[in-house]
CSV table of C-alpha atoms and ligand atoms in Angstrom, one decimal:
chain,number,residue,atom,x,y,z
C,26,MET,CA,50.0,-2.6,-265.7
C,27,GLY,CA,51.8,-5.9,-265.6
C,28,ILE,CA,50.9,-9.3,-264.3
C,29,ARG,CA,49.1,-9.6,-261.0
C,30,ILE,CA,49.2,-12.8,-258.9
C,31,TYR,CA,47.1,-13.8,-256.0
C,32,ASN,CA,49.5,-14.6,-253.2
C,33,THR,CA,48.3,-17.1,-250.7
C,34,ALA,CA,50.8,-15.7,-248.1
C,35,THR,CA,49.2,-12.2,-248.2
C,36,ARG,CA,45.7,-13.2,-249.3
C,37,ARG,CA,45.6,-10.5,-252.1
C,38,LYS,CA,46.6,-9.9,-255.6
C,39,GLU,CA,50.0,-8.4,-256.0
C,40,GLU,CA,51.9,-6.9,-258.8
C,41,PHE,CA,54.4,-9.5,-260.0
C,42,GLU,CA,58.0,-8.5,-259.7
C,43,PRO,CA,60.5,-11.3,-260.2
C,44,ARG,CA,63.7,-11.6,-258.2
C,45,ASP,CA,65.8,-11.2,-261.2
C,46,GLU,CA,64.6,-8.9,-264.0
C,47,GLY,CA,63.4,-10.8,-267.1
C,48,SER,CA,63.5,-14.2,-265.6
C,49,VAL,CA,61.2,-16.3,-263.3
C,50,SER,CA,62.2,-19.0,-260.9
C,51,MET,CA,59.3,-21.4,-260.3
C,52,TYR,CA,58.7,-24.6,-258.3
C,53,VAL,CA,55.7,-26.8,-258.3
C,54,CYS,CA,55.4,-29.9,-256.0
C,55,GLY,CA,55.6,-33.0,-258.2
C,56,PRO,CA,54.0,-36.4,-257.9
C,57,THR,CA,54.7,-39.3,-255.5
C,58,VAL,CA,55.2,-42.0,-258.1
C,59,TYR,CA,53.2,-45.0,-256.7
C,60,ASN,CA,50.2,-44.9,-259.0
C,61,HIS,CA,48.8,-43.4,-262.2
C,62,ILE,CA,47.9,-39.7,-261.7
C,63,HIS,CA,44.2,-38.8,-261.3
C,64,ILE,CA,42.5,-35.9,-262.9
C,65,GLY,CA,42.7,-33.8,-259.7
C,66,ASN,CA,46.5,-33.9,-259.9
C,67,ALA,CA,46.3,-33.3,-263.7
C,68,ARG,CA,44.3,-30.2,-263.1
C,69,THR,CA,47.0,-28.7,-260.8
C,70,PHE,CA,49.8,-29.5,-263.2
C,71,LEU,CA,47.8,-28.1,-266.2
C,72,SER,CA,47.2,-24.9,-264.3
C,73,PHE,CA,50.9,-24.3,-263.6
C,74,ASP,CA,51.8,-25.4,-267.2
C,75,VAL,CA,49.6,-22.5,-268.4
C,76,VAL,CA,51.1,-20.1,-265.8
C,77,ARG,CA,54.5,-21.0,-267.1
C,78,ARG,CA,53.5,-20.8,-270.8
C,79,TYR,CA,52.0,-17.3,-270.2
C,80,LEU,CA,55.0,-16.0,-268.4
C,81,GLU,CA,57.1,-17.2,-271.4
C,82,TYR,CA,54.7,-15.5,-273.8
C,83,ARG,CA,55.1,-12.3,-271.8
C,84,GLY,CA,58.9,-12.5,-272.4
C,85,PHE,CA,60.2,-14.0,-269.2
C,86,ASP,CA,62.9,-16.7,-269.2
C,87,VAL,CA,61.2,-19.3,-266.9
C,88,SER,CA,63.1,-21.9,-264.9
C,89,PHE,CA,60.5,-24.4,-263.9
C,90,VAL,CA,61.4,-27.1,-261.4
C,91,GLN,CA,59.2,-30.0,-260.4
C,92,ASN,CA,60.4,-32.8,-258.1
C,93,ILE,CA,59.7,-36.5,-258.4
C,94,THR,CA,59.1,-38.1,-255.0
C,95,ASP,CA,60.5,-41.6,-255.7
C,96,VAL,CA,61.0,-42.7,-252.1
C,97,ASP,CA,58.0,-42.6,-249.8
C,98,ASP,CA,55.7,-44.7,-247.6
C,99,LYS,CA,53.1,-45.2,-250.3
C,100,ILE,CA,55.8,-46.5,-252.8
C,101,ILE,CA,57.2,-48.9,-250.2
C,102,LYS,CA,53.7,-50.1,-249.4
C,103,ARG,CA,52.8,-50.8,-253.0
C,104,ALA,CA,56.2,-52.5,-253.6
C,105,ASN,CA,55.6,-54.8,-250.6
C,106,GLU,CA,52.1,-55.7,-251.7
C,107,GLU,CA,53.4,-56.5,-255.2
C,108,GLY,CA,56.5,-58.3,-253.9
C,109,ARG,CA,59.0,-56.2,-256.0
C,110,PRO,CA,61.6,-53.6,-255.2
C,111,ALA,CA,60.4,-50.0,-254.5
C,112,THR,CA,62.8,-48.7,-257.1
C,113,GLU,CA,60.9,-50.7,-259.8
C,114,VAL,CA,57.6,-49.3,-258.7
C,115,ALA,CA,59.0,-45.8,-258.7
C,116,ALA,CA,60.6,-46.2,-262.1
C,117,GLU,CA,57.4,-47.5,-263.6
C,118,TYR,CA,55.2,-44.7,-262.3
C,119,THR,CA,57.8,-42.0,-263.1
C,120,THR,CA,57.6,-43.0,-266.8
C,121,ALA,CA,53.8,-43.2,-266.6
C,122,PHE,CA,53.6,-39.7,-265.1
C,123,GLN,CA,55.9,-38.3,-267.8
C,124,ASP,CA,53.9,-40.0,-270.5
C,125,ALA,CA,50.6,-38.8,-269.1
C,126,MET,CA,51.8,-35.2,-268.8
C,127,ALA,CA,53.1,-35.3,-272.4
C,128,SER,CA,49.7,-36.6,-273.7
C,129,LEU,CA,48.0,-33.7,-271.9
C,130,GLY,CA,50.3,-31.3,-273.6
C,131,VAL,CA,52.1,-30.3,-270.4
C,132,ALA,CA,55.6,-29.1,-271.2
C,133,PRO,CA,58.4,-30.9,-269.3
C,134,PRO,CA,60.0,-29.0,-266.4
C,135,THR,CA,63.4,-27.3,-267.0
C,136,VAL,CA,64.7,-29.7,-264.2
C,137,ALA,CA,62.9,-32.6,-262.6
C,138,PRO,CA,65.1,-33.7,-259.7
C,139,LYS,CA,64.4,-37.0,-258.0
C,140,ALA,CA,64.4,-37.4,-254.2
C,141,THR,CA,66.8,-40.4,-254.4
C,142,GLU,CA,69.3,-38.4,-256.4
C,143,THR,CA,69.4,-35.5,-253.9
C,144,ILE,CA,70.2,-37.4,-250.6
C,145,PRO,CA,73.5,-35.7,-249.8
C,146,GLU,CA,71.9,-32.2,-250.1
C,147,MET,CA,69.0,-33.4,-247.8
C,148,ILE,CA,71.4,-34.7,-245.2
C,149,SER,CA,73.2,-31.4,-245.3
C,150,MET,CA,70.0,-29.4,-244.7
C,151,VAL,CA,69.1,-31.6,-241.8
C,152,ARG,CA,72.5,-31.0,-240.3
C,153,ARG,CA,72.1,-27.2,-240.7
C,154,LEU,CA,68.8,-27.4,-238.9
C,155,ILE,CA,70.2,-29.4,-236.0
C,156,GLU,CA,73.2,-27.0,-235.7
C,157,ARG,CA,70.8,-24.0,-235.6
C,158,GLU,CA,68.7,-25.9,-233.0
C,159,TYR,CA,65.6,-26.1,-235.1
C,160,ALA,CA,65.7,-29.9,-235.2
C,161,TYR,CA,66.5,-32.8,-232.8
C,162,GLU,CA,67.4,-36.4,-233.2
C,163,VAL,CA,65.6,-39.3,-231.4
C,164,ASP,CA,66.6,-42.9,-232.0
C,165,GLY,CA,67.7,-42.4,-235.6
C,166,ASP,CA,64.7,-40.1,-236.5
C,167,VAL,CA,65.2,-36.4,-236.8
C,168,TYR,CA,62.3,-34.0,-236.2
C,169,PHE,CA,61.7,-30.4,-236.9
C,170,SER,CA,60.7,-28.5,-233.8
C,171,VAL,CA,57.7,-26.4,-234.8
C,172,ARG,CA,57.9,-24.3,-231.6
C,173,SER,CA,61.5,-23.3,-232.4
C,174,PHE,CA,60.3,-21.5,-235.5
C,175,SER,CA,58.2,-18.5,-234.4
C,176,ASP,CA,56.6,-18.0,-237.8
C,177,TYR,CA,55.2,-21.5,-237.9
C,178,GLY,CA,51.6,-21.3,-239.3
C,179,LYS,CA,52.0,-18.0,-241.1
C,180,LEU,CA,51.0,-19.3,-244.6
C,181,SER,CA,47.9,-21.1,-243.5
C,182,GLY,CA,47.0,-18.6,-240.8
C,183,ARG,CA,47.0,-21.3,-238.0
C,184,ASP,CA,48.2,-21.2,-234.5
C,185,ILE,CA,50.2,-24.1,-233.0
C,186,ASP,CA,48.1,-24.2,-229.8
C,187,GLU,CA,44.8,-24.2,-231.6
C,188,MET,CA,46.0,-26.9,-234.0
C,189,ASN,CA,47.0,-29.1,-231.1
C,190,ALA,CA,43.8,-28.5,-229.3
C,191,GLY,CA,41.6,-29.1,-232.3
C,192,SER,CA,43.2,-32.2,-233.8
C,193,ARG,CA,43.4,-35.8,-232.8
C,194,VAL,CA,47.2,-36.0,-233.1
C,195,ASP,CA,48.7,-39.2,-231.9
C,196,VAL,CA,50.8,-38.5,-228.9
C,197,ASP,CA,54.3,-39.6,-229.5
C,198,ASP,CA,56.4,-39.3,-226.4
C,199,ARG,CA,59.5,-38.9,-228.5
C,200,LYS,CA,58.3,-35.7,-230.1
C,201,ARG,CA,58.6,-32.4,-228.2
C,202,ASP,CA,55.3,-31.2,-229.8
C,203,PRO,CA,52.7,-33.4,-231.6
C,204,LEU,CA,53.1,-31.2,-234.7
C,205,ASP,CA,56.8,-31.8,-235.0
C,206,PHE,CA,57.4,-33.5,-238.3
C,207,ALA,CA,60.1,-35.9,-239.5
C,208,LEU,CA,63.0,-34.6,-241.5
C,209,TRP,CA,64.8,-37.9,-241.5
C,210,LYS,CA,63.3,-41.4,-240.8
C,211,ALA,CA,65.3,-44.4,-239.5
C,212,ALA,CA,64.9,-47.2,-241.9
C,213,LYS,CA,62.8,-50.3,-241.0
C,214,PRO,CA,64.0,-53.6,-242.2
C,215,GLY,CA,63.5,-54.1,-245.9
C,216,GLU,CA,63.0,-50.4,-246.7
C,217,PRO,CA,65.2,-48.3,-249.0
C,218,HIS,CA,67.9,-46.6,-246.9
C,219,TRP,CA,70.9,-44.3,-247.1
C,220,THR,CA,73.8,-43.8,-244.6
C,221,SER,CA,73.5,-40.6,-242.5
C,222,PRO,CA,75.0,-39.1,-239.3
C,223,TRP,CA,71.9,-40.5,-237.6
C,224,GLY,CA,72.2,-44.1,-238.9
C,225,GLU,CA,70.6,-45.8,-241.9
C,226,GLY,CA,67.5,-44.0,-243.0
C,227,ARG,CA,65.6,-42.0,-245.6
C,228,PRO,CA,64.4,-38.4,-246.0
C,229,GLY,CA,60.9,-37.1,-244.9
C,230,TRP,CA,58.6,-35.9,-247.7
C,231,HIS,CA,58.5,-32.2,-246.8
C,232,LEU,CA,62.3,-31.9,-246.7
C,233,GLU,CA,62.8,-32.7,-250.4
C,234,CYS,CA,61.0,-29.6,-251.8
C,235,SER,CA,63.0,-27.3,-249.5
C,236,VAL,CA,66.2,-28.9,-250.6
C,237,MET,CA,65.5,-29.2,-254.3
C,238,SER,CA,64.1,-25.7,-254.8
C,239,GLU,CA,67.2,-24.3,-253.0
C,240,LYS,CA,69.6,-26.4,-255.1
C,241,GLU,CA,68.0,-25.6,-258.4
C,242,LEU,CA,66.6,-22.1,-257.9
C,243,GLY,CA,68.5,-20.6,-255.0
C,244,VAL,CA,67.2,-18.9,-251.9
C,245,THR,CA,64.0,-16.7,-252.1
C,246,PHE,CA,62.8,-17.8,-255.5
C,247,ASP,CA,59.7,-16.3,-257.2
C,248,ILE,CA,56.8,-18.7,-257.5
C,249,HIS,CA,55.9,-21.8,-255.5
C,250,GLY,CA,52.8,-23.6,-256.7
C,251,GLY,CA,50.7,-26.6,-255.7
C,252,ALA,CA,47.1,-27.6,-255.0
C,253,SER,CA,45.4,-25.9,-252.0
C,254,ASP,CA,45.4,-29.1,-250.0
C,255,LEU,CA,49.2,-28.8,-249.7
C,256,ILE,CA,49.1,-25.4,-247.9
C,257,PHE,CA,49.0,-27.3,-244.6
C,258,PRO,CA,51.0,-29.0,-243.5
C,259,HIS,CA,53.3,-29.5,-246.5
C,260,HIS,CA,54.0,-25.9,-247.6
C,261,GLU,CA,53.9,-24.6,-244.0
C,262,ASN,CA,56.7,-27.2,-243.2
C,263,GLU,CA,58.6,-26.3,-246.3
C,264,ILE,CA,58.7,-22.6,-245.2
C,265,ALA,CA,59.8,-23.6,-241.7
C,266,GLN,CA,62.6,-25.8,-242.9
C,267,SER,CA,63.9,-23.4,-245.5
C,268,GLU,CA,63.6,-20.1,-243.6
C,269,ALA,CA,65.1,-21.8,-240.4
C,270,ALA,CA,68.0,-23.2,-242.4
C,271,THR,CA,68.8,-20.0,-244.5
C,272,GLY,CA,67.5,-17.2,-242.4
C,273,GLU,CA,66.0,-15.7,-245.6
C,274,PRO,CA,62.5,-15.6,-247.0
C,275,PHE,CA,61.7,-18.8,-248.8
C,276,VAL,CA,59.3,-17.8,-251.6
C,277,ARG,CA,58.0,-14.5,-253.0
C,278,TYR,CA,54.6,-15.6,-254.4
C,279,TRP,CA,52.6,-18.6,-253.2
C,280,MET,CA,50.1,-19.9,-255.7
C,281,HIS,CA,47.5,-22.5,-254.9
C,282,GLY,CA,45.1,-24.3,-257.3
C,283,GLY,CA,41.5,-25.1,-256.4
C,284,LEU,CA,40.4,-28.7,-255.9
C,285,LEU,CA,38.5,-30.9,-258.4
C,286,GLN,CA,35.2,-32.6,-257.8
C,287,VAL,CA,33.6,-35.3,-260.0
C,288,ASN,CA,29.8,-34.8,-260.5
C,289,LYS,CA,29.8,-32.4,-257.6
C,290,GLU,CA,31.3,-34.9,-255.2
C,291,LYS,CA,34.7,-35.3,-253.8
C,292,MET,CA,36.7,-37.7,-255.9
C,293,SER,CA,37.5,-40.9,-253.9
C,294,LYS,CA,38.0,-44.5,-254.4
C,295,SER,CA,35.2,-45.4,-252.0
C,296,LEU,CA,32.6,-43.4,-254.0
C,297,GLY,CA,33.7,-45.1,-257.2
C,298,ASN,CA,34.3,-41.8,-259.0
C,299,PHE,CA,38.0,-42.0,-259.0
C,300,MET,CA,39.2,-41.0,-262.5
C,301,LEU,CA,42.7,-41.4,-263.9
C,302,LEU,CA,44.0,-39.0,-266.5
C,303,LYS,CA,45.1,-41.8,-268.9
C,304,ASP,CA,41.5,-43.1,-269.0
C,305,VAL,CA,40.0,-39.8,-269.7
C,306,LEU,CA,42.5,-39.2,-272.5
C,307,LYS,CA,41.3,-42.5,-274.1
C,308,ASP,CA,37.9,-40.8,-274.8
C,309,TYR,CA,38.8,-37.2,-275.1
C,310,ASP,CA,41.4,-35.2,-276.9
C,311,ALA,CA,43.9,-33.4,-274.7
C,312,SER,CA,42.9,-30.0,-276.1
C,313,ALA,CA,39.2,-30.6,-275.2
C,314,VAL,CA,40.3,-31.6,-271.6
C,315,ARG,CA,42.5,-28.5,-271.4
C,316,LEU,CA,39.7,-26.3,-272.7
C,317,MET,CA,37.2,-27.7,-270.2
C,318,MET,CA,39.6,-27.3,-267.2
C,319,LEU,CA,40.7,-23.8,-268.3
C,320,GLN,CA,37.1,-22.6,-268.5
C,321,THR,CA,37.3,-22.4,-264.7
C,322,HIS,CA,39.7,-20.1,-262.9
C,323,TYR,CA,42.6,-22.1,-261.4
C,324,ARG,CA,41.8,-21.0,-257.9
C,325,SER,CA,38.1,-22.0,-258.0
C,326,PRO,CA,36.8,-25.5,-257.4
C,327,LEU,CA,36.3,-27.4,-260.7
C,328,ASP,CA,33.4,-29.7,-261.3
C,329,PHE,CA,34.4,-32.5,-263.6
C,330,SER,CA,31.8,-34.5,-265.5
C,331,ASP,CA,31.3,-36.3,-268.8
C,332,ASP,CA,28.7,-33.7,-269.8
C,333,ARG,CA,31.1,-30.9,-269.3
C,334,LEU,CA,33.7,-32.8,-271.3
C,335,ASP,CA,31.2,-33.3,-274.1
C,336,GLU,CA,30.4,-29.6,-274.1
C,337,ALA,CA,34.1,-28.8,-274.2
C,338,ARG,CA,34.6,-31.1,-277.2
C,339,THR,CA,31.9,-29.1,-279.1
C,340,SER,CA,33.4,-25.8,-277.9
C,341,TYR,CA,36.8,-26.9,-279.1
C,342,GLU,CA,35.5,-27.7,-282.6
C,343,ARG,CA,33.8,-24.3,-282.6
C,344,ILE,CA,36.9,-22.4,-281.6
C,345,ILE,CA,39.3,-24.1,-284.0
C,346,THR,CA,36.9,-24.3,-287.0
C,347,PRO,CA,37.8,-20.9,-288.4
C,348,ILE,CA,41.5,-21.8,-288.3
C,349,ARG,CA,40.8,-24.9,-290.3
C,350,GLU,CA,38.5,-23.1,-292.6
C,351,VAL,CA,40.9,-20.3,-293.3
C,352,ARG,CA,43.5,-23.0,-294.2
C,353,ALA,CA,41.0,-24.9,-296.3
C,354,ALA,CA,39.4,-21.9,-298.1
C,355,THR,CA,42.3,-21.5,-300.5
C,356,GLU,CA,42.3,-25.2,-301.3
C,357,GLN,CA,38.7,-26.3,-301.3
C,358,PRO,CA,36.7,-24.8,-304.2
C,359,ALA,CA,33.4,-25.7,-302.4
C,360,LEU,CA,34.2,-23.1,-299.7
C,361,ARG,CA,35.3,-20.3,-302.0
C,362,ARG,CA,33.3,-17.2,-302.5
C,363,ASP,CA,34.5,-14.3,-304.6
C,364,VAL,CA,33.0,-11.4,-302.7
C,365,GLN,CA,35.1,-8.4,-302.2
C,366,ALA,CA,34.8,-7.2,-298.6
C,367,GLY,CA,34.4,-3.5,-298.1
C,368,ALA,CA,36.7,-1.3,-296.0
C,369,GLU,CA,34.2,-1.3,-293.2
C,370,ASP,CA,34.0,-5.1,-293.0
C,371,ARG,CA,37.7,-5.5,-293.2
C,372,ASN,CA,38.3,-3.0,-290.5
C,373,GLU,CA,35.7,-4.7,-288.3
C,374,LEU,CA,37.7,-8.0,-288.5
C,375,LEU,CA,41.0,-6.2,-287.9
C,376,ALA,CA,39.5,-4.5,-284.8
C,377,ALA,CA,38.3,-7.9,-283.6
C,378,ILE,CA,41.8,-9.4,-283.9
C,379,GLU,CA,43.3,-6.4,-282.1
C,380,SER,CA,40.7,-6.5,-279.3
C,381,ALA,CA,40.9,-10.3,-278.8
C,382,ARG,CA,44.7,-10.0,-278.3
C,383,GLU,CA,44.3,-7.1,-275.9
C,384,ARG,CA,41.6,-8.7,-273.9
C,385,PHE,CA,43.4,-12.0,-273.8
C,386,ILE,CA,46.5,-10.3,-272.3
C,387,SER,CA,44.5,-8.2,-269.8
C,388,GLU,CA,42.6,-11.3,-268.6
C,389,MET,CA,45.7,-13.4,-268.3
C,390,ASP,CA,47.6,-10.5,-266.5
C,391,ASP,CA,44.8,-10.6,-263.9
C,392,ASP,CA,46.0,-13.6,-262.0
C,393,PHE,CA,45.8,-15.9,-265.1
C,394,ASN,CA,42.1,-15.7,-265.8
C,395,THR,CA,42.0,-18.3,-268.4
C,396,ALA,CA,38.2,-18.3,-268.5
C,397,GLY,CA,38.1,-14.7,-269.5
C,398,ALA,CA,40.9,-15.2,-272.0
C,399,LEU,CA,39.0,-18.0,-273.7
C,400,GLY,CA,36.0,-15.8,-273.9
C,401,ALA,CA,38.0,-13.3,-275.9
C,402,LEU,CA,39.1,-16.1,-278.3
C,403,PHE,CA,35.6,-17.3,-278.8
C,404,GLU,CA,34.6,-13.8,-279.8
C,405,LEU,CA,37.4,-13.7,-282.4
C,406,ALA,CA,36.4,-17.1,-283.7
C,407,ARG,CA,32.9,-15.9,-284.2
C,408,ALA,CA,34.0,-12.7,-286.0
C,409,THR,CA,36.3,-14.8,-288.3
C,410,ASN,CA,33.5,-17.3,-289.1
C,411,ARG,CA,31.2,-14.5,-289.9
C,412,PHE,CA,33.6,-12.8,-292.3
C,413,LEU,CA,34.5,-16.1,-293.9
C,414,GLY,CA,30.9,-17.0,-294.4
C,415,GLU,CA,30.0,-13.7,-295.9
C,416,PHE,CA,33.0,-13.0,-298.1
C,417,GLY,CA,35.1,-16.1,-298.4
C,418,VAL,CA,38.5,-15.6,-300.0
C,419,GLY,CA,37.3,-12.6,-302.0
C,420,GLU,CA,37.9,-11.6,-305.5
C,421,GLY,CA,41.4,-12.7,-306.6
C,422,GLU,CA,41.8,-14.1,-303.1
C,423,SER,CA,42.1,-10.5,-301.8
C,424,ASN,CA,40.7,-11.4,-298.4
C,425,VAL,CA,43.3,-14.1,-297.8
C,426,PRO,CA,46.0,-12.0,-296.0
C,427,LEU,CA,43.4,-10.7,-293.5
C,428,LEU,CA,41.8,-14.1,-293.0
C,429,ARG,CA,45.3,-15.6,-292.3
C,430,GLN,CA,46.0,-12.8,-289.8
C,431,ALA,CA,42.8,-13.7,-287.9
C,432,GLY,CA,43.5,-17.5,-288.1
C,433,ASN,CA,47.1,-17.0,-287.0
C,434,ALA,CA,46.1,-14.8,-284.0
C,435,LEU,CA,43.6,-17.3,-282.9
C,436,GLU,CA,46.1,-20.2,-283.2
C,437,GLU,CA,48.9,-18.4,-281.5
C,438,LEU,CA,46.8,-17.3,-278.5
C,439,LEU,CA,45.2,-20.8,-278.1
C,440,GLY,CA,48.8,-22.1,-278.2
C,441,VAL,CA,49.6,-20.0,-275.1
C,442,LEU,CA,47.0,-22.1,-273.3
C,443,GLY,CA,48.5,-25.2,-274.8
C,444,ILE,CA,45.4,-25.8,-277.0
C,445,THR,CA,46.5,-27.0,-280.5
C,446,VAL,CA,44.6,-27.3,-283.7
C,447,ALA,CA,44.2,-31.0,-284.4
C,448,GLU,CA,44.8,-31.7,-288.1
C,449,ARG,CA,42.0,-33.8,-289.3
C,450,PRO,CA,43.7,-36.3,-291.5
C,451,ARG,CA,41.8,-37.0,-294.7
C,452,SER,CA,41.9,-40.7,-294.1
C,453,ALA,CA,40.1,-40.1,-290.8
C,454,TYR,CA,36.7,-40.2,-292.7
C,455,PRO,CA,35.3,-43.7,-292.4
C,456,GLN,CA,35.1,-45.9,-295.5
C,457,THR,CA,31.4,-46.5,-294.8
C,458,VAL,CA,30.7,-43.0,-296.1
C,459,VAL,CA,31.5,-44.3,-299.6
C,460,ALA,CA,28.6,-46.8,-299.4
C,461,LEU,CA,26.3,-44.0,-298.2
C,462,ALA,CA,27.2,-41.8,-301.1
C,463,ARG,CA,26.6,-44.7,-303.5
C,464,ASP,CA,23.1,-45.2,-302.1
C,465,LEU,CA,22.0,-41.6,-301.7
C,466,ALA,CA,24.1,-39.6,-304.2
C,467,GLY,CA,24.8,-42.1,-307.0
C,468,TYR,CA,28.6,-41.7,-306.3
C,469,GLU,CA,30.7,-44.4,-308.1
C,470,GLY,CA,34.2,-43.8,-306.8
C,471,GLU,CA,36.1,-45.0,-303.8
C,472,ASP,CA,37.5,-41.7,-302.3
C,473,VAL,CA,36.0,-40.8,-298.9
C,474,GLU,CA,36.5,-37.0,-299.3
C,475,ARG,CA,34.8,-37.1,-302.7
C,476,ALA,CA,32.0,-39.2,-301.3
C,477,VAL,CA,31.3,-36.6,-298.7
C,478,ASP,CA,31.4,-33.8,-301.4
C,479,ALA,CA,28.9,-35.9,-303.5
C,480,LEU,CA,26.6,-36.3,-300.5
C,481,LEU,CA,26.7,-32.5,-299.8
C,482,ALA,CA,26.0,-31.8,-303.4
C,483,ALA,CA,23.0,-34.2,-303.4
C,484,ARG,CA,21.7,-32.6,-300.3
C,485,ALA,CA,22.0,-29.1,-301.8
C,486,ALA,CA,20.2,-30.3,-304.9
C,487,ALA,CA,17.4,-31.9,-302.9
C,488,ARG,CA,17.0,-28.7,-300.9
C,489,THR,CA,16.8,-26.6,-304.1
C,490,GLU,CA,14.0,-28.9,-305.3
C,491,LYS,CA,12.4,-28.6,-301.8
C,492,ASN,CA,12.6,-32.4,-301.5
C,493,TRP,CA,13.1,-32.1,-297.7
C,494,ALA,CA,12.8,-35.9,-297.2
C,495,ALA,CA,15.8,-36.6,-299.5
C,496,ALA,CA,17.8,-33.8,-297.9
C,497,ASP,CA,17.1,-35.0,-294.4
C,498,ALA,CA,18.0,-38.6,-295.4
C,499,VAL,CA,21.5,-37.4,-296.4
C,500,ARG,CA,21.9,-35.4,-293.2
C,501,ASP,CA,20.7,-38.3,-291.0
C,502,GLY,CA,22.9,-40.8,-292.8
C,503,LEU,CA,25.9,-38.6,-292.3
C,504,GLY,CA,24.9,-38.0,-288.7
C,505,GLU,CA,25.0,-41.8,-288.0
C,506,LEU,CA,28.6,-41.9,-289.3
C,507,GLY,CA,29.7,-39.1,-287.0
C,508,PHE,CA,29.3,-36.1,-289.4
C,509,SER,CA,27.4,-33.1,-288.6
C,510,VAL,CA,26.2,-30.7,-291.3
C,511,GLU,CA,26.1,-26.9,-290.6
C,512,ASP,CA,24.5,-24.5,-293.1
C,513,THR,CA,26.3,-21.3,-293.5
C,514,SER,CA,25.8,-18.4,-295.9
C,515,SER,CA,28.7,-19.8,-298.0
C,516,GLY,CA,27.1,-23.3,-298.2
C,517,ALA,CA,27.0,-26.4,-296.1
C,518,ARG,CA,30.0,-27.2,-293.9
C,519,ILE,CA,30.9,-30.6,-292.5
C,520,ILE,CA,32.3,-31.3,-289.0
C,521,TYR,CA,33.5,-34.9,-288.4
C,522,ASP,CA,33.9,-36.5,-285.0
C,523,SER,CA,35.0,-40.1,-285.1
C,524,ARG,CA,33.7,-40.8,-281.6
C,525,ILE,CA,30.1,-40.2,-282.3
Z,610,ZN,ZN1,56.4,-29.7,-252.1
C-alpha cells in the first residue's frame, strides 16, 4: 500500500495519487510579514516541511510553493505606528521569517512568490471573476459574491444561511451578502496601491493564494496545506475564487495541521504566553524542538511547554547517542571492546535495522504519523546501544560494518524528519573541567578532553576500591559543569550539555 492522506474535504484518509505520476505539486499558505513568527506558525511550517521531505524520500519530485504576504492591513498598521514605509516593514520580516525557518531546519520552498510581485495576475483573476459574474465592483472595491458559487461552504461543511444567522457580521450595505469578501480594495490615502481597472487599490488576502498556486502549480494541484484555523474563511474563499474562475477543481488533497497551546492554554498576547520561534531557539536546539513537535501527530493539538522541551532534549540525546558512539568507537580506545558477536546477536541487530525501516515507512505512509515513526527509531537506537555496550567494535573491529549500518540507518531516517546529529565540537567542553581534574584526579595537563578521561579513570578506580564518596565527588563535580555520567557494560559514558 502507498501513502494515505487525511483529506479535510472528504473527512477521511485517502490513497495518495498525484496528478502527474512521480511528482507532487504542493502549496502551503505562507506568513504575513509584519512580525516575528510565533511557535504556532512554526509548528505548521514544520509539519509541512516533514510532509515534503517524506514525499521526496519516497521518490517524488516535489514542487513546494509558499507565498509571502507582503501587503496587508497588519503590515500597513505596523508601518504607520512606526512611521516608516510598509515595504520596509515587509522586507525586514520577510528576512526574519526566512532566517527563522532556516534555523529550525525547514527547507526553503521551491518557489516563494510575493504578493506585491504578482499584482498583474491578481488583477487578471478579478477580471475573470467579474466577467463570469461571480464578483461585482462597488466604489473601487471588488467583492466575491458567495451566493453565486453554489459550492460555497463545502470544505468547512457550513451553510451560508446558518453562518449569517449565527454570526455578528457587520452589515455593509454595499455588499450583496454579509459573507461576500473583498478581492480588491480601493486604496486609502497613504496606503500602498497599484493601478487597476477599478482605480488605485490593492489585492485582498484570500486572492493571492488562488492566483499564486495557479501560476506556479497550475489548475487542480495535489496538496494544499495550512493550519486548521485557515479552513474558514480563508481556504473556503480560495476554493470559491479558483473554481469559479477556472471551472475546474482547485485542489486534490486538503491537509490541515492542529493548533498549538502553551501550557494547555491558547497562546495569546493577553495571557502573556506568546512565544516567538527565535526566542525558543535561543534556549533549545532546532533538532530538540523538531523532535518535541513531531512526537505529536500533525493533526492533533500540541501542548507546548518548557518541561516538554526539556524532555525532548533528553530524548534527542538518547536517540543520537548510538550514532555518535558508533563513530567514536573506532577512534576512542576507552570505548573499545574486543568481543566477537555471535551470529545470533548480529542477526538480531540486522533484524532491528530492517524492522525499524519498515515500521518507519508504514507509520509515515499512514498520514505522516511522525510519532509512530520516531517510536521505531527509538527502538533501533536501543538495539544499537545494547549491541555496542555488549560487544563494542569486536575482535579486529569485526563488528564495525554492522554497527555502521545501524548508525547510518538511524541517521538517514532521522534526516527524513529533518533531525540532524549535532557534532559535539571537542572545544565545547568547558575549561573549568581542567581544574576539576586537577583537584580530583591529579591531572596536570591543559586539555579538556584528557581532563574528562582522567576524571572518569579516577572515578572508575574509586569504584573498584569501593570508595563511593570519592566516586560520587567526581560524578557530582562533573554534574555541576553540565556532564552526566552513564554506566554501561562497556564502561562509563559521558554526555555533555552546555546549558545545564
Ligand atoms: Zn492561503
